[in-house]
PDB file of C-alpha atoms in Angstrom:
ATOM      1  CA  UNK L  29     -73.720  -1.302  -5.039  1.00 56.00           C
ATOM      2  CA  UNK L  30     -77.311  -1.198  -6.517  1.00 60.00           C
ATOM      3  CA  UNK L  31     -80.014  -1.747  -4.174  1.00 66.00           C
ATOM      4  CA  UNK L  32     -82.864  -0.945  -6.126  1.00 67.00           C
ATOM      5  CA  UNK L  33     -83.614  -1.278  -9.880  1.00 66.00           C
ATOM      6  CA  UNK L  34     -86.238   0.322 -11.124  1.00 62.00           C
ATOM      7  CA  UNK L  35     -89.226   0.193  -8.527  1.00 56.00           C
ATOM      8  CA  UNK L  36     -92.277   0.517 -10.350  1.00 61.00           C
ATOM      9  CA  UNK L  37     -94.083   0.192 -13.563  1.00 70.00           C
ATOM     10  CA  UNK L  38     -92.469   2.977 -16.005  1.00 68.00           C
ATOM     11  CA  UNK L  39     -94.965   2.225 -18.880  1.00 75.00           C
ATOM     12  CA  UNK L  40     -97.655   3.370 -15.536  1.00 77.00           C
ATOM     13  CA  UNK L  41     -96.049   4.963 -12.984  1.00 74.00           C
ATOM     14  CA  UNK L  42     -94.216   8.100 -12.520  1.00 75.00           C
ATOM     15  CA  UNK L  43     -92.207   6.971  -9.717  1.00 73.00           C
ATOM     16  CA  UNK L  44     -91.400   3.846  -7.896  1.00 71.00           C
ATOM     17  CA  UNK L  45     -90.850   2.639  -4.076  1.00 74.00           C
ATOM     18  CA  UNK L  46     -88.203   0.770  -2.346  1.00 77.00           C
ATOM     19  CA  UNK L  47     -88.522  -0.804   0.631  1.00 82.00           C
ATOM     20  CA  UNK L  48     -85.085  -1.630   2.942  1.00 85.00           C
ATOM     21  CA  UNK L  49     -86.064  -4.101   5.984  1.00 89.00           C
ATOM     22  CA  UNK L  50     -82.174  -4.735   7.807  1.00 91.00           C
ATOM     23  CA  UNK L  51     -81.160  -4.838  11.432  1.00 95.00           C
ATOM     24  CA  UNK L  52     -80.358  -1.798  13.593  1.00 94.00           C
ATOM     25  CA  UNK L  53     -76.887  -2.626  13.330  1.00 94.00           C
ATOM     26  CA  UNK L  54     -76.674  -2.616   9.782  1.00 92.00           C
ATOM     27  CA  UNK L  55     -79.121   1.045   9.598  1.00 91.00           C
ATOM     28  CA  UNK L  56     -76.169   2.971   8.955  1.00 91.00           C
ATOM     29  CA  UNK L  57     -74.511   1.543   6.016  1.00 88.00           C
ATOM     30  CA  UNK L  58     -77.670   1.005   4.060  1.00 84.00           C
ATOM     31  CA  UNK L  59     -78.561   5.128   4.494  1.00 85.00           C
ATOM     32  CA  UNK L  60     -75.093   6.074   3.633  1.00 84.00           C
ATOM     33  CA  UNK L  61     -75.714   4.361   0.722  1.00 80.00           C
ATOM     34  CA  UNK L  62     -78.666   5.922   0.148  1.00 79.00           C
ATOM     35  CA  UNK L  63     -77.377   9.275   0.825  1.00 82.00           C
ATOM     36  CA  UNK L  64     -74.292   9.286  -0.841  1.00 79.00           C
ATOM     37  CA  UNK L  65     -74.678   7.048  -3.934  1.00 72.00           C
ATOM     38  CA  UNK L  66     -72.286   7.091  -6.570  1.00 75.00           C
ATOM     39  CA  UNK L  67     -73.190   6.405 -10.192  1.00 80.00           C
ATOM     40  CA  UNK L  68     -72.692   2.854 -11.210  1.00 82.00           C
ATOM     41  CA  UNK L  69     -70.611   2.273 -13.845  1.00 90.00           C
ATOM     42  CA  UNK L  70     -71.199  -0.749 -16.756  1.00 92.00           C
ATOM     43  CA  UNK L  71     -69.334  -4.028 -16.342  1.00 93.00           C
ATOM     44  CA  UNK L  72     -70.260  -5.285 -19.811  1.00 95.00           C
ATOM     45  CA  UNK L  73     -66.863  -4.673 -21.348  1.00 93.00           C
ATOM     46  CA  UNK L  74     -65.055  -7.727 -19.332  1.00 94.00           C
ATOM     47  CA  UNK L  75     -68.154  -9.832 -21.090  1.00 96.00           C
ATOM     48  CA  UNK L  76     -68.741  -8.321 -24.047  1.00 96.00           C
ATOM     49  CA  UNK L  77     -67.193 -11.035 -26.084  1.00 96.00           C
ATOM     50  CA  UNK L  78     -69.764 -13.406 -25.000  1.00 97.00           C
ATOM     51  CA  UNK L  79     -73.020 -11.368 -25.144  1.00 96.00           C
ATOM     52  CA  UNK L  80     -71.671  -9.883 -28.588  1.00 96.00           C
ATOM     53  CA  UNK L  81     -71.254 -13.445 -29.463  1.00 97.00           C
ATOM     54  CA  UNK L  82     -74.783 -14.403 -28.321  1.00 97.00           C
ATOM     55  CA  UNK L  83     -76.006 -11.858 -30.185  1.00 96.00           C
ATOM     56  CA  UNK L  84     -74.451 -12.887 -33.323  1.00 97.00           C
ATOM     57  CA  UNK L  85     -75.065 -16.564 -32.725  1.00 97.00           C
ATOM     58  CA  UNK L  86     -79.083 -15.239 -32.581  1.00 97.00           C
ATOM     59  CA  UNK L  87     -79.196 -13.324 -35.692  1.00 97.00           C
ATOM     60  CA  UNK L  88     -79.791  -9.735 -34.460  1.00 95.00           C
ATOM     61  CA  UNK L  89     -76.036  -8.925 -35.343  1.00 97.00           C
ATOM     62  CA  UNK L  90     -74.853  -9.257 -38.613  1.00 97.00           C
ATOM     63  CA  UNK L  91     -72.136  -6.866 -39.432  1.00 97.00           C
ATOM     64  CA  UNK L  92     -70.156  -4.644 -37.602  1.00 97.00           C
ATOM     65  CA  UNK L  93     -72.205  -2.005 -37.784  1.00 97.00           C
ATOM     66  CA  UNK L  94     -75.283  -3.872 -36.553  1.00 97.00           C
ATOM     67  CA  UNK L  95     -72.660  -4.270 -33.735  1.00 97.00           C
ATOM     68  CA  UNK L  96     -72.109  -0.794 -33.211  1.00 96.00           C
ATOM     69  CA  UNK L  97     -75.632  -0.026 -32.828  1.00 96.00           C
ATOM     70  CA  UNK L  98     -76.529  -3.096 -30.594  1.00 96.00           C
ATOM     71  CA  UNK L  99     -73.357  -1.612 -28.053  1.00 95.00           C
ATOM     72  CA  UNK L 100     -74.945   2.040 -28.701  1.00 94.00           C
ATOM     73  CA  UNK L 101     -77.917   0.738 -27.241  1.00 94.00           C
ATOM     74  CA  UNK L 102     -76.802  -0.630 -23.910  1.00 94.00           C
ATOM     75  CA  UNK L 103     -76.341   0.914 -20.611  1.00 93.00           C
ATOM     76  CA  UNK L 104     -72.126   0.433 -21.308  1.00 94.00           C
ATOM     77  CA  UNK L 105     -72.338   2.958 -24.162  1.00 93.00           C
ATOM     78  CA  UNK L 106     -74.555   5.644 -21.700  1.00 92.00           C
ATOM     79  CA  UNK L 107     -71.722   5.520 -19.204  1.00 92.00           C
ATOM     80  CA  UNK L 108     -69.160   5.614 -21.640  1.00 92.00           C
ATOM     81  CA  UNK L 109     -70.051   9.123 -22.532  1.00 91.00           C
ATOM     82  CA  UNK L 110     -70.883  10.306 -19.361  1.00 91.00           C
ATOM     83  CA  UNK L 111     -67.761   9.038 -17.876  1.00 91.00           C
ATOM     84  CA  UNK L 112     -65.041   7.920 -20.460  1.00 92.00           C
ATOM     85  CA  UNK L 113     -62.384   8.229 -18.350  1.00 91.00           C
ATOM     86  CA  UNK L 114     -63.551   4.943 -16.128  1.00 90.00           C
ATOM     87  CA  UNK L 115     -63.546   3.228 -19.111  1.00 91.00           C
ATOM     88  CA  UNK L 116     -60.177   3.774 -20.490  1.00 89.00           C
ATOM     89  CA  UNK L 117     -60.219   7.058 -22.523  1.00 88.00           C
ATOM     90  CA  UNK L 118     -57.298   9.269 -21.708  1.00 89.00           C
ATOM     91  CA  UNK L 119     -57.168  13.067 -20.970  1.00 86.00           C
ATOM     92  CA  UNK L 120     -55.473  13.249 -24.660  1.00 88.00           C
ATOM     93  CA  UNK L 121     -57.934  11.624 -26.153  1.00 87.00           C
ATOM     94  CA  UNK L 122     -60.896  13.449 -24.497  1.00 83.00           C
ATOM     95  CA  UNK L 123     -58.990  17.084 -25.585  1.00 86.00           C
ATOM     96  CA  UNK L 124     -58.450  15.645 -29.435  1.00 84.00           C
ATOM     97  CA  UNK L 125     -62.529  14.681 -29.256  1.00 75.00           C
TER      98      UNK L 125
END
């Protein structure tokens, strides 16, 4: 779960702040989170058709390799590398890369 984006103003800030306001009760699961985060992992493949469609649709991809780059640019593609096994890539695979 993501709690915060990205607190701040990059283009001016060096770092962000995050504020949690919760009950007592709920104290402990929103540090645990905090303290143990996990990395999140992209959920644009189940979608993909649609926003590659949209982007077709508005001109900005035209061939497949205007495509290619559009997906190299999104935070799918990061993950991807970072993690390919999440995303379907198989221990044989990774060894033949």
């Amino acid at each position: 779960m993501q709690i915060f984006g990205r607190a701040g103003r990059p283009q001016f800030d060096t770092l962000g702040e995050g504020i949690i306001i919760t009950s007592h009760d709920k104290l402990a699961h929103y540090l645990r989170m905090l303290t143990f985060s996990v990395p999140i992992e992209s959920r644009l493949a189940s979608v993909l058709s649609d926003h590659l469609n949209a982007e077709i649709v508005s001109g900005s991809v035209r061939s497949v390799n205007d495509a290619a780059d559009w997906i190299g640019y999104t935070y799918y593609a990061v993950r991807m590398v970072q993690n390919p096994l999440a995303y379907g890539a198989t221990w044989d695979e990774l060894a033949d890369d």
